[in-house]
Amino acid sequence: MVSGSGTNLQAVLDAVREGRIDVEIAAVGADKPCTGLERAREAGVETFLVRPGDHPDRTRWNRALQEAVAAREPDRIVFAGFMRIVDAEFVEAFAGRIVNTHPSLLPSFPGAHAVRDALAHGVKVTGVTVHEVVADVDAGPILAQAAVPVEEGDTEAQLHERIKAAERELLVRTLGAAARQGALHDAR
Ligand code: GRF
């Protein structure tokens, strides 16, 4: 699932294509048209779009998204820069099978502005967390983390780029481990 530029998705697509991880991407879904969806199409992967604006309320959008995901019968669902919060029923439907990547060392700096918040706090080290999704936002068992130093004078964009480089590698590594181990929590 993606919402933006999809560079994390691209890293997974590349790893699959090059046979570095034993994963098959059933489909890529999004909440809005985005570069991530284009990357999937270019790689010949099926895509789907479930927009909140096309549904009368948040609950019905959640159910539509849930149906679209369930129809692909995934073993795992990866939120790779998917910038929407799904409800508890969605999480329950795929319990233990959803992975999220977040650009901070959780539990520090949850939420949509993790990089900005870390900079504002003046931390010297931040990073990335790949974790299992539970009903609470940016909570859930941590599967893997990587630290990224904050450099003097870093802008949010510069720091986020360095975090994303670490993030792509960590996500691919964690998905590869999960594929080998079977259960997500065994990828820790
Ligand atoms: C990633 O840092 C993700 O953790 C954050 O947004 C970024 C998405 O990047 N929530 P991309 O779309 O994979 O390039």
mmCIF file with all atom_site columns, C-alpha atoms and ligand atoms in Angstrom:
data_model
loop_
_atom_site.group_PDB
_atom_site.id
_atom_site.type_symbol
_atom_site.label_atom_id
_atom_site.label_alt_id
_atom_site.label_comp_id
_atom_site.label_asym_id
_atom_site.label_entity_id
_atom_site.label_seq_id
_atom_site.pdbx_PDB_ins_code
_atom_site.Cartn_x
_atom_site.Cartn_y
_atom_site.Cartn_z
_atom_site.occupancy
_atom_site.B_iso_or_equiv
_atom_site.pdbx_formal_charge
_atom_site.auth_seq_id
_atom_site.auth_comp_id
_atom_site.auth_asym_id
_atom_site.auth_atom_id
_atom_site.pdbx_PDB_model_num
ATOM   1   C CA . MET A 1 1   ? 0.000   0.000   0.000   1.00 0.00 ? 1   MET A CA 1
ATOM   2   C CA . VAL A 1 2   ? 1.418   3.344   -1.031  1.00 0.00 ? 2   VAL A CA 1
ATOM   3   C CA . SER A 1 3   ? 0.454   7.026   -1.069  1.00 0.00 ? 3   SER A CA 1
ATOM   4   C CA . GLY A 1 4   ? 3.478   8.849   -2.454  1.00 0.00 ? 4   GLY A CA 1
ATOM   5   C CA . SER A 1 5   ? 6.682   8.552   -4.408  1.00 0.00 ? 5   SER A CA 1
ATOM   6   C CA . GLY A 1 6   ? 6.937   4.811   -3.771  1.00 0.00 ? 6   GLY A CA 1
ATOM   7   C CA . THR A 1 7   ? 10.698  4.513   -3.460  1.00 0.00 ? 7   THR A CA 1
ATOM   8   C CA . ASN A 1 8   ? 10.272  1.915   -0.710  1.00 0.00 ? 8   ASN A CA 1
ATOM   9   C CA . LEU A 1 9   ? 7.962   -0.017  -3.020  1.00 0.00 ? 9   LEU A CA 1
ATOM   10  C CA . GLN A 1 10  ? 10.547  0.307   -5.806  1.00 0.00 ? 10  GLN A CA 1
ATOM   11  C CA . ALA A 1 11  ? 13.209  -1.204  -3.556  1.00 0.00 ? 11  ALA A CA 1
ATOM   12  C CA . VAL A 1 12  ? 10.919  -4.190  -2.929  1.00 0.00 ? 12  VAL A CA 1
ATOM   13  C CA . LEU A 1 13  ? 10.014  -4.487  -6.629  1.00 0.00 ? 13  LEU A CA 1
ATOM   14  C CA . ASP A 1 14  ? 13.727  -4.494  -7.517  1.00 0.00 ? 14  ASP A CA 1
ATOM   15  C CA . ALA A 1 15  ? 14.577  -7.065  -4.849  1.00 0.00 ? 15  ALA A CA 1
ATOM   16  C CA . VAL A 1 16  ? 11.784  -9.345  -6.092  1.00 0.00 ? 16  VAL A CA 1
ATOM   17  C CA . ARG A 1 17  ? 12.794  -8.938  -9.741  1.00 0.00 ? 17  ARG A CA 1
ATOM   18  C CA . GLU A 1 18  ? 16.426  -9.657  -8.937  1.00 0.00 ? 18  GLU A CA 1
ATOM   19  C CA . GLY A 1 19  ? 15.483  -12.723 -6.891  1.00 0.00 ? 19  GLY A CA 1
ATOM   20  C CA . ARG A 1 20  ? 17.002  -11.332 -3.688  1.00 0.00 ? 20  ARG A CA 1
ATOM   21  C CA . ILE A 1 21  ? 13.850  -12.074 -1.672  1.00 0.00 ? 21  ILE A CA 1
ATOM   22  C CA . ASP A 1 22  ? 11.366  -14.890 -2.058  1.00 0.00 ? 22  ASP A CA 1
ATOM   23  C CA . VAL A 1 23  ? 8.308   -12.652 -2.307  1.00 0.00 ? 23  VAL A CA 1
ATOM   24  C CA . GLU A 1 24  ? 5.575   -12.290 -4.873  1.00 0.00 ? 24  GLU A CA 1
ATOM   25  C CA . ILE A 1 25  ? 3.787   -8.947  -5.035  1.00 0.00 ? 25  ILE A CA 1
ATOM   26  C CA . ALA A 1 26  ? 0.109   -9.735  -5.595  1.00 0.00 ? 26  ALA A CA 1
ATOM   27  C CA . ALA A 1 27  ? -0.974  -6.121  -6.046  1.00 0.00 ? 27  ALA A CA 1
ATOM   28  C CA . VAL A 1 28  ? -0.208  -2.549  -5.071  1.00 0.00 ? 28  VAL A CA 1
ATOM   29  C CA . GLY A 1 29  ? -3.004  -0.396  -3.681  1.00 0.00 ? 29  GLY A CA 1
ATOM   30  C CA . ALA A 1 30  ? -3.234  3.314   -2.941  1.00 0.00 ? 30  ALA A CA 1
ATOM   31  C CA . ASP A 1 31  ? -5.572  5.900   -1.487  1.00 0.00 ? 31  ASP A CA 1
ATOM   32  C CA . LYS A 1 32  ? -4.803  8.369   -4.267  1.00 0.00 ? 32  LYS A CA 1
ATOM   33  C CA . PRO A 1 33  ? -3.153  8.459   -7.670  1.00 0.00 ? 33  PRO A CA 1
ATOM   34  C CA . CYS A 1 34  ? 0.593   8.589   -7.006  1.00 0.00 ? 34  CYS A CA 1
ATOM   35  C CA . THR A 1 35  ? 4.016   7.747   -8.383  1.00 0.00 ? 35  THR A CA 1
ATOM   36  C CA . GLY A 1 36  ? 3.979   4.563   -6.311  1.00 0.00 ? 36  GLY A CA 1
ATOM   37  C CA . LEU A 1 37  ? 1.092   3.220   -8.400  1.00 0.00 ? 37  LEU A CA 1
ATOM   38  C CA . GLU A 1 38  ? 2.924   4.130   -11.595 1.00 0.00 ? 38  GLU A CA 1
ATOM   39  C CA . ARG A 1 39  ? 5.988   2.247   -10.409 1.00 0.00 ? 39  ARG A CA 1
ATOM   40  C CA . ALA A 1 40  ? 3.819   -0.827  -9.827  1.00 0.00 ? 40  ALA A CA 1
ATOM   41  C CA . ARG A 1 41  ? 2.214   -0.568  -13.274 1.00 0.00 ? 41  ARG A CA 1
ATOM   42  C CA . GLU A 1 42  ? 5.624   -0.217  -14.891 1.00 0.00 ? 42  GLU A CA 1
ATOM   43  C CA . ALA A 1 43  ? 6.726   -3.383  -13.116 1.00 0.00 ? 43  ALA A CA 1
ATOM   44  C CA . GLY A 1 44  ? 3.638   -5.181  -14.454 1.00 0.00 ? 44  GLY A CA 1
ATOM   45  C CA . VAL A 1 45  ? 2.017   -5.483  -11.020 1.00 0.00 ? 45  VAL A CA 1
ATOM   46  C CA . GLU A 1 46  ? -1.753  -5.187  -10.654 1.00 0.00 ? 46  GLU A CA 1
ATOM   47  C CA . THR A 1 47  ? -2.892  -1.983  -8.950  1.00 0.00 ? 47  THR A CA 1
ATOM   48  C CA . PHE A 1 48  ? -6.008  -0.748  -7.193  1.00 0.00 ? 48  PHE A CA 1
ATOM   49  C CA . LEU A 1 49  ? -7.162  2.603   -5.937  1.00 0.00 ? 49  LEU A CA 1
ATOM   50  C CA . VAL A 1 50  ? -9.579  3.138   -3.026  1.00 0.00 ? 50  VAL A CA 1
ATOM   51  C CA . ARG A 1 51  ? -10.068 6.862   -2.450  1.00 0.00 ? 51  ARG A CA 1
ATOM   52  C CA . PRO A 1 52  ? -11.653 8.207   0.727   1.00 0.00 ? 52  PRO A CA 1
ATOM   53  C CA . GLY A 1 53  ? -13.457 10.844  -1.369  1.00 0.00 ? 53  GLY A CA 1
ATOM   54  C CA . ASP A 1 54  ? -15.328 8.118   -3.257  1.00 0.00 ? 54  ASP A CA 1
ATOM   55  C CA . HIS A 1 55  ? -16.954 6.842   -0.042  1.00 0.00 ? 55  HIS A CA 1
ATOM   56  C CA . PRO A 1 56  ? -19.559 8.517   2.162   1.00 0.00 ? 56  PRO A CA 1
ATOM   57  C CA . ASP A 1 57  ? -17.553 8.179   5.367   1.00 0.00 ? 57  ASP A CA 1
ATOM   58  C CA . ARG A 1 58  ? -14.344 6.834   6.852   1.00 0.00 ? 58  ARG A CA 1
ATOM   59  C CA . THR A 1 59  ? -15.885 3.544   7.972   1.00 0.00 ? 59  THR A CA 1
ATOM   60  C CA . ARG A 1 60  ? -17.153 2.729   4.518   1.00 0.00 ? 60  ARG A CA 1
ATOM   61  C CA . TRP A 1 61  ? -13.801 3.657   3.000   1.00 0.00 ? 61  TRP A CA 1
ATOM   62  C CA . ASN A 1 62  ? -12.138 1.268   5.467   1.00 0.00 ? 62  ASN A CA 1
ATOM   63  C CA . ARG A 1 63  ? -14.518 -1.549  4.477   1.00 0.00 ? 63  ARG A CA 1
ATOM   64  C CA . ALA A 1 64  ? -13.952 -0.915  0.758   1.00 0.00 ? 64  ALA A CA 1
ATOM   65  C CA . LEU A 1 65  ? -10.191 -0.943  1.267   1.00 0.00 ? 65  LEU A CA 1
ATOM   66  C CA . GLN A 1 66  ? -10.454 -4.097  3.351   1.00 0.00 ? 66  GLN A CA 1
ATOM   67  C CA . GLU A 1 67  ? -12.447 -5.823  0.606   1.00 0.00 ? 67  GLU A CA 1
ATOM   68  C CA . ALA A 1 68  ? -10.030 -4.737  -2.099  1.00 0.00 ? 68  ALA A CA 1
ATOM   69  C CA . VAL A 1 69  ? -7.089  -6.056  -0.069  1.00 0.00 ? 69  VAL A CA 1
ATOM   70  C CA . ALA A 1 70  ? -8.816  -9.307  0.946   1.00 0.00 ? 70  ALA A CA 1
ATOM   71  C CA . ALA A 1 71  ? -9.731  -10.026 -2.692  1.00 0.00 ? 71  ALA A CA 1
ATOM   72  C CA . ARG A 1 72  ? -5.983  -10.359 -3.441  1.00 0.00 ? 72  ARG A CA 1
ATOM   73  C CA . GLU A 1 73  ? -5.614  -12.960 -0.642  1.00 0.00 ? 73  GLU A CA 1
ATOM   74  C CA . PRO A 1 74  ? -2.296  -11.605 0.612   1.00 0.00 ? 74  PRO A CA 1
ATOM   75  C CA . ASP A 1 75  ? -0.119  -13.381 3.150   1.00 0.00 ? 75  ASP A CA 1
ATOM   76  C CA . ARG A 1 76  ? 1.223   -9.966  4.086   1.00 0.00 ? 76  ARG A CA 1
ATOM   77  C CA . ILE A 1 77  ? 0.228   -6.372  3.649   1.00 0.00 ? 77  ILE A CA 1
ATOM   78  C CA . VAL A 1 78  ? 2.980   -3.776  3.563   1.00 0.00 ? 78  VAL A CA 1
ATOM   79  C CA . PHE A 1 79  ? 2.293   -0.129  4.316   1.00 0.00 ? 79  PHE A CA 1
ATOM   80  C CA . ALA A 1 80  ? 5.222   1.392   2.422   1.00 0.00 ? 80  ALA A CA 1
ATOM   81  C CA . GLY A 1 81  ? 4.602   5.101   2.797   1.00 0.00 ? 81  GLY A CA 1
ATOM   82  C CA . PHE A 1 82  ? 0.829   4.560   3.022   1.00 0.00 ? 82  PHE A CA 1
ATOM   83  C CA . MET A 1 83  ? -0.258  7.783   4.694   1.00 0.00 ? 83  MET A CA 1
ATOM   84  C CA . ARG A 1 84  ? -3.710  6.756   5.954   1.00 0.00 ? 84  ARG A CA 1
ATOM   85  C CA . ILE A 1 85  ? -4.837  5.392   9.267   1.00 0.00 ? 85  ILE A CA 1
ATOM   86  C CA . VAL A 1 86  ? -6.906  2.231   8.944   1.00 0.00 ? 86  VAL A CA 1
ATOM   87  C CA . ASP A 1 87  ? -9.495  1.330   11.591  1.00 0.00 ? 87  ASP A CA 1
ATOM   88  C CA . ALA A 1 88  ? -9.388  -1.451  14.179  1.00 0.00 ? 88  ALA A CA 1
ATOM   89  C CA . GLU A 1 89  ? -11.642 -3.694  12.099  1.00 0.00 ? 89  GLU A CA 1
ATOM   90  C CA . PHE A 1 90  ? -9.207  -3.530  9.178   1.00 0.00 ? 90  PHE A CA 1
ATOM   91  C CA . VAL A 1 91  ? -6.291  -4.380  11.448  1.00 0.00 ? 91  VAL A CA 1
ATOM   92  C CA . GLU A 1 92  ? -8.267  -7.221  13.051  1.00 0.00 ? 92  GLU A CA 1
ATOM   93  C CA . ALA A 1 93  ? -9.118  -8.680  9.615   1.00 0.00 ? 93  ALA A CA 1
ATOM   94  C CA . PHE A 1 94  ? -5.413  -9.061  8.818   1.00 0.00 ? 94  PHE A CA 1
ATOM   95  C CA . ALA A 1 95  ? -4.047  -9.414  12.343  1.00 0.00 ? 95  ALA A CA 1
ATOM   96  C CA . GLY A 1 96  ? -0.344  -10.213 12.472  1.00 0.00 ? 96  GLY A CA 1
ATOM   97  C CA . ARG A 1 97  ? 0.022   -9.776  8.728   1.00 0.00 ? 97  ARG A CA 1
ATOM   98  C CA . ILE A 1 98  ? 0.426   -6.022  8.307   1.00 0.00 ? 98  ILE A CA 1
ATOM   99  C CA . VAL A 1 99  ? 3.851   -4.361  8.245   1.00 0.00 ? 99  VAL A CA 1
ATOM   100 C CA . ASN A 1 100 ? 4.495   -0.627  8.390   1.00 0.00 ? 100 ASN A CA 1
ATOM   101 C CA . THR A 1 101 ? 7.628   1.359   7.891   1.00 0.00 ? 101 THR A CA 1
ATOM   102 C CA . HIS A 1 102 ? 8.038   4.571   9.870   1.00 0.00 ? 102 HIS A CA 1
ATOM   103 C CA . PRO A 1 103 ? 10.811  7.186   9.592   1.00 0.00 ? 103 PRO A CA 1
ATOM   104 C CA . SER A 1 104 ? 11.849  7.402   13.254  1.00 0.00 ? 104 SER A CA 1
ATOM   105 C CA . LEU A 1 105 ? 13.096  5.163   16.014  1.00 0.00 ? 105 LEU A CA 1
ATOM   106 C CA . LEU A 1 106 ? 9.717   4.300   17.558  1.00 0.00 ? 106 LEU A CA 1
ATOM   107 C CA . PRO A 1 107 ? 8.354   4.803   20.141  1.00 0.00 ? 107 PRO A CA 1
ATOM   108 C CA . SER A 1 108 ? 9.933   8.238   19.602  1.00 0.00 ? 108 SER A CA 1
ATOM   109 C CA . PHE A 1 109 ? 8.174   10.508  17.116  1.00 0.00 ? 109 PHE A CA 1
ATOM   110 C CA . PRO A 1 110 ? 5.075   8.625   15.974  1.00 0.00 ? 110 PRO A CA 1
ATOM   111 C CA . GLY A 1 111 ? 2.679   10.358  13.577  1.00 0.00 ? 111 GLY A CA 1
ATOM   112 C CA . ALA A 1 112 ? 2.786   11.930  10.145  1.00 0.00 ? 112 ALA A CA 1
ATOM   113 C CA . HIS A 1 113 ? 5.672   14.378  10.807  1.00 0.00 ? 113 HIS A CA 1
ATOM   114 C CA . ALA A 1 114 ? 8.243   12.100  12.379  1.00 0.00 ? 114 ALA A CA 1
ATOM   115 C CA . VAL A 1 115 ? 11.274  13.620  10.655  1.00 0.00 ? 115 VAL A CA 1
ATOM   116 C CA . ARG A 1 116 ? 10.235  17.222  11.379  1.00 0.00 ? 116 ARG A CA 1
ATOM   117 C CA . ASP A 1 117 ? 9.440   16.343  14.994  1.00 0.00 ? 117 ASP A CA 1
ATOM   118 C CA . ALA A 1 118 ? 12.801  14.627  15.508  1.00 0.00 ? 118 ALA A CA 1
ATOM   119 C CA . LEU A 1 119 ? 14.654  17.652  14.087  1.00 0.00 ? 119 LEU A CA 1
ATOM   120 C CA . ALA A 1 120 ? 12.609  20.056  16.211  1.00 0.00 ? 120 ALA A CA 1
ATOM   121 C CA . HIS A 1 121 ? 13.431  18.023  19.294  1.00 0.00 ? 121 HIS A CA 1
ATOM   122 C CA . GLY A 1 122 ? 17.136  18.294  18.525  1.00 0.00 ? 122 GLY A CA 1
ATOM   123 C CA . VAL A 1 123 ? 17.928  14.586  18.585  1.00 0.00 ? 123 VAL A CA 1
ATOM   124 C CA . LYS A 1 124 ? 21.384  13.610  17.344  1.00 0.00 ? 124 LYS A CA 1
ATOM   125 C CA . VAL A 1 125 ? 20.331  10.178  16.150  1.00 0.00 ? 125 VAL A CA 1
ATOM   126 C CA . THR A 1 126 ? 17.054  9.143   14.578  1.00 0.00 ? 126 THR A CA 1
ATOM   127 C CA . GLY A 1 127 ? 16.269  6.355   12.133  1.00 0.00 ? 127 GLY A CA 1
ATOM   128 C CA . VAL A 1 128 ? 13.656  4.003   10.849  1.00 0.00 ? 128 VAL A CA 1
ATOM   129 C CA . THR A 1 129 ? 11.397  1.343   12.296  1.00 0.00 ? 129 THR A CA 1
ATOM   130 C CA . VAL A 1 130 ? 9.717   -1.570  10.543  1.00 0.00 ? 130 VAL A CA 1
ATOM   131 C CA . HIS A 1 131 ? 6.926   -2.830  12.759  1.00 0.00 ? 131 HIS A CA 1
ATOM   132 C CA . GLU A 1 132 ? 3.813   -4.920  12.867  1.00 0.00 ? 132 GLU A CA 1
ATOM   133 C CA . VAL A 1 133 ? 0.615   -2.870  12.652  1.00 0.00 ? 133 VAL A CA 1
ATOM   134 C CA . VAL A 1 134 ? -1.823  -2.940  15.564  1.00 0.00 ? 134 VAL A CA 1
ATOM   135 C CA . ALA A 1 135 ? -4.909  -0.792  16.107  1.00 0.00 ? 135 ALA A CA 1
ATOM   136 C CA . ASP A 1 136 ? -2.887  2.006   17.781  1.00 0.00 ? 136 ASP A CA 1
ATOM   137 C CA . VAL A 1 137 ? -1.003  4.227   15.334  1.00 0.00 ? 137 VAL A CA 1
ATOM   138 C CA . ASP A 1 138 ? 2.764   3.601   15.003  1.00 0.00 ? 138 ASP A CA 1
ATOM   139 C CA . ALA A 1 139 ? 2.651   1.107   17.852  1.00 0.00 ? 139 ALA A CA 1
ATOM   140 C CA . GLY A 1 140 ? 2.937   -2.665  17.462  1.00 0.00 ? 140 GLY A CA 1
ATOM   141 C CA . PRO A 1 141 ? 5.838   -5.062  17.833  1.00 0.00 ? 141 PRO A CA 1
ATOM   142 C CA . ILE A 1 142 ? 9.088   -3.757  16.386  1.00 0.00 ? 142 ILE A CA 1
ATOM   143 C CA . LEU A 1 143 ? 10.551  -6.067  13.751  1.00 0.00 ? 143 LEU A CA 1
ATOM   144 C CA . ALA A 1 144 ? 13.660  -4.079  12.824  1.00 0.00 ? 144 ALA A CA 1
ATOM   145 C CA . GLN A 1 145 ? 15.284  -0.701  13.337  1.00 0.00 ? 145 GLN A CA 1
ATOM   146 C CA . ALA A 1 146 ? 18.220  1.191   11.880  1.00 0.00 ? 146 ALA A CA 1
ATOM   147 C CA . ALA A 1 147 ? 19.797  4.339   13.297  1.00 0.00 ? 147 ALA A CA 1
ATOM   148 C CA . VAL A 1 148 ? 20.566  7.390   11.153  1.00 0.00 ? 148 VAL A CA 1
ATOM   149 C CA . PRO A 1 149 ? 22.690  10.255  12.530  1.00 0.00 ? 149 PRO A CA 1
ATOM   150 C CA . VAL A 1 150 ? 21.367  13.809  12.291  1.00 0.00 ? 150 VAL A CA 1
ATOM   151 C CA . GLU A 1 151 ? 23.983  16.020  10.604  1.00 0.00 ? 151 GLU A CA 1
ATOM   152 C CA . GLU A 1 152 ? 24.674  19.634  11.550  1.00 0.00 ? 152 GLU A CA 1
ATOM   153 C CA . GLY A 1 153 ? 22.363  21.908  9.516   1.00 0.00 ? 153 GLY A CA 1
ATOM   154 C CA . ASP A 1 154 ? 20.172  19.070  8.192   1.00 0.00 ? 154 ASP A CA 1
ATOM   155 C CA . THR A 1 155 ? 16.905  20.181  6.635   1.00 0.00 ? 155 THR A CA 1
ATOM   156 C CA . GLU A 1 156 ? 13.850  17.971  7.007   1.00 0.00 ? 156 GLU A CA 1
ATOM   157 C CA . ALA A 1 157 ? 14.182  16.924  3.346   1.00 0.00 ? 157 ALA A CA 1
ATOM   158 C CA . GLN A 1 158 ? 17.890  16.055  3.641   1.00 0.00 ? 158 GLN A CA 1
ATOM   159 C CA . LEU A 1 159 ? 17.414  14.048  6.799   1.00 0.00 ? 159 LEU A CA 1
ATOM   160 C CA . HIS A 1 160 ? 14.361  12.265  5.384   1.00 0.00 ? 160 HIS A CA 1
ATOM   161 C CA . GLU A 1 161 ? 16.330  11.279  2.269   1.00 0.00 ? 161 GLU A CA 1
ATOM   162 C CA . ARG A 1 162 ? 19.055  9.655   4.398   1.00 0.00 ? 162 ARG A CA 1
ATOM   163 C CA . ILE A 1 163 ? 16.430  7.927   6.513   1.00 0.00 ? 163 ILE A CA 1
ATOM   164 C CA . LYS A 1 164 ? 14.710  6.647   3.383   1.00 0.00 ? 164 LYS A CA 1
ATOM   165 C CA . ALA A 1 165 ? 17.947  5.119   2.100   1.00 0.00 ? 165 ALA A CA 1
ATOM   166 C CA . ALA A 1 166 ? 18.187  3.128   5.347   1.00 0.00 ? 166 ALA A CA 1
ATOM   167 C CA . GLU A 1 167 ? 14.448  2.473   5.282   1.00 0.00 ? 167 GLU A CA 1
ATOM   168 C CA . ARG A 1 168 ? 14.471  0.842   1.842   1.00 0.00 ? 168 ARG A CA 1
ATOM   169 C CA . GLU A 1 169 ? 17.253  -1.526  2.825   1.00 0.00 ? 169 GLU A CA 1
ATOM   170 C CA . LEU A 1 170 ? 15.644  -2.417  6.146   1.00 0.00 ? 170 LEU A CA 1
ATOM   171 C CA . LEU A 1 171 ? 12.215  -3.014  4.601   1.00 0.00 ? 171 LEU A CA 1
ATOM   172 C CA . VAL A 1 172 ? 13.613  -5.357  1.946   1.00 0.00 ? 172 VAL A CA 1
ATOM   173 C CA . ARG A 1 173 ? 15.669  -7.200  4.546   1.00 0.00 ? 173 ARG A CA 1
ATOM   174 C CA . THR A 1 174 ? 12.697  -7.596  6.903   1.00 0.00 ? 174 THR A CA 1
ATOM   175 C CA . LEU A 1 175 ? 10.351  -8.806  4.167   1.00 0.00 ? 175 LEU A CA 1
ATOM   176 C CA . GLY A 1 176 ? 12.993  -11.285 3.046   1.00 0.00 ? 176 GLY A CA 1
ATOM   177 C CA . ALA A 1 177 ? 13.364  -12.561 6.606   1.00 0.00 ? 177 ALA A CA 1
ATOM   178 C CA . ALA A 1 178 ? 9.585   -12.797 7.043   1.00 0.00 ? 178 ALA A CA 1
ATOM   179 C CA . ALA A 1 179 ? 9.330   -14.804 3.816   1.00 0.00 ? 179 ALA A CA 1
ATOM   180 C CA . ARG A 1 180 ? 11.973  -17.224 5.059   1.00 0.00 ? 180 ARG A CA 1
ATOM   181 C CA . GLN A 1 181 ? 10.531  -17.542 8.554   1.00 0.00 ? 181 GLN A CA 1
ATOM   182 C CA . GLY A 1 182 ? 6.843   -17.791 7.703   1.00 0.00 ? 182 GLY A CA 1
ATOM   183 C CA . ALA A 1 183 ? 5.372   -15.610 10.434  1.00 0.00 ? 183 ALA A CA 1
ATOM   184 C CA . LEU A 1 184 ? 5.918   -11.891 10.531  1.00 0.00 ? 184 LEU A CA 1
ATOM   185 C CA . HIS A 1 185 ? 6.917   -11.772 14.173  1.00 0.00 ? 185 HIS A CA 1
ATOM   186 C CA . ASP A 1 186 ? 9.651   -14.317 13.448  1.00 0.00 ? 186 ASP A CA 1
ATOM   187 C CA . ALA A 1 187 ? 11.345  -11.726 11.235  1.00 0.00 ? 187 ALA A CA 1
ATOM   188 C CA . ARG A 1 188 ? 12.510  -9.892  14.365  1.00 0.00 ? 188 ARG A CA 1
HETATM 189 C C1 . GRF B 2 .   ? 8.790   6.955   4.042   1.00 0.00 ? 1   GRF B C1 1
HETATM 190 O O1 . GRF B 2 .   ? 9.799   7.580   4.781   1.00 0.00 ? 1   GRF B O1 1
HETATM 191 C C2 . GRF B 2 .   ? 7.699   6.453   4.937   1.00 0.00 ? 1   GRF B C2 1
HETATM 192 O O2 . GRF B 2 .   ? 8.137   5.865   6.099   1.00 0.00 ? 1   GRF B O2 1
HETATM 193 C C3 . GRF B 2 .   ? 7.008   7.755   5.219   1.00 0.00 ? 1   GRF B C3 1
HETATM 194 O O3 . GRF B 2 .   ? 6.922   8.364   3.958   1.00 0.00 ? 1   GRF B O3 1
HETATM 195 C C4 . GRF B 2 .   ? 8.029   7.946   3.174   1.00 0.00 ? 1   GRF B C4 1
HETATM 196 C C5 . GRF B 2 .   ? 7.507   7.332   1.911   1.00 0.00 ? 1   GRF B C5 1
HETATM 197 O O4 . GRF B 2 .   ? 8.469   7.297   0.926   1.00 0.00 ? 1   GRF B O4 1
HETATM 198 N N1 . GRF B 2 .   ? 5.795   7.579   5.911   1.00 0.00 ? 1   GRF B N1 1
HETATM 199 P P1 . GRF B 2 .   ? 8.236   6.528   -0.447  1.00 0.00 ? 1   GRF B P1 1
HETATM 200 O O5 . GRF B 2 .   ? 6.828   6.842   -0.928  1.00 0.00 ? 1   GRF B O5 1
HETATM 201 O O6 . GRF B 2 .   ? 8.434   5.067   -0.226  1.00 0.00 ? 1   GRF B O6 1
HETATM 202 O O7 . GRF B 2 .   ? 9.277   7.087   -1.383  1.00 0.00 ? 1   GRF B O7 1
#
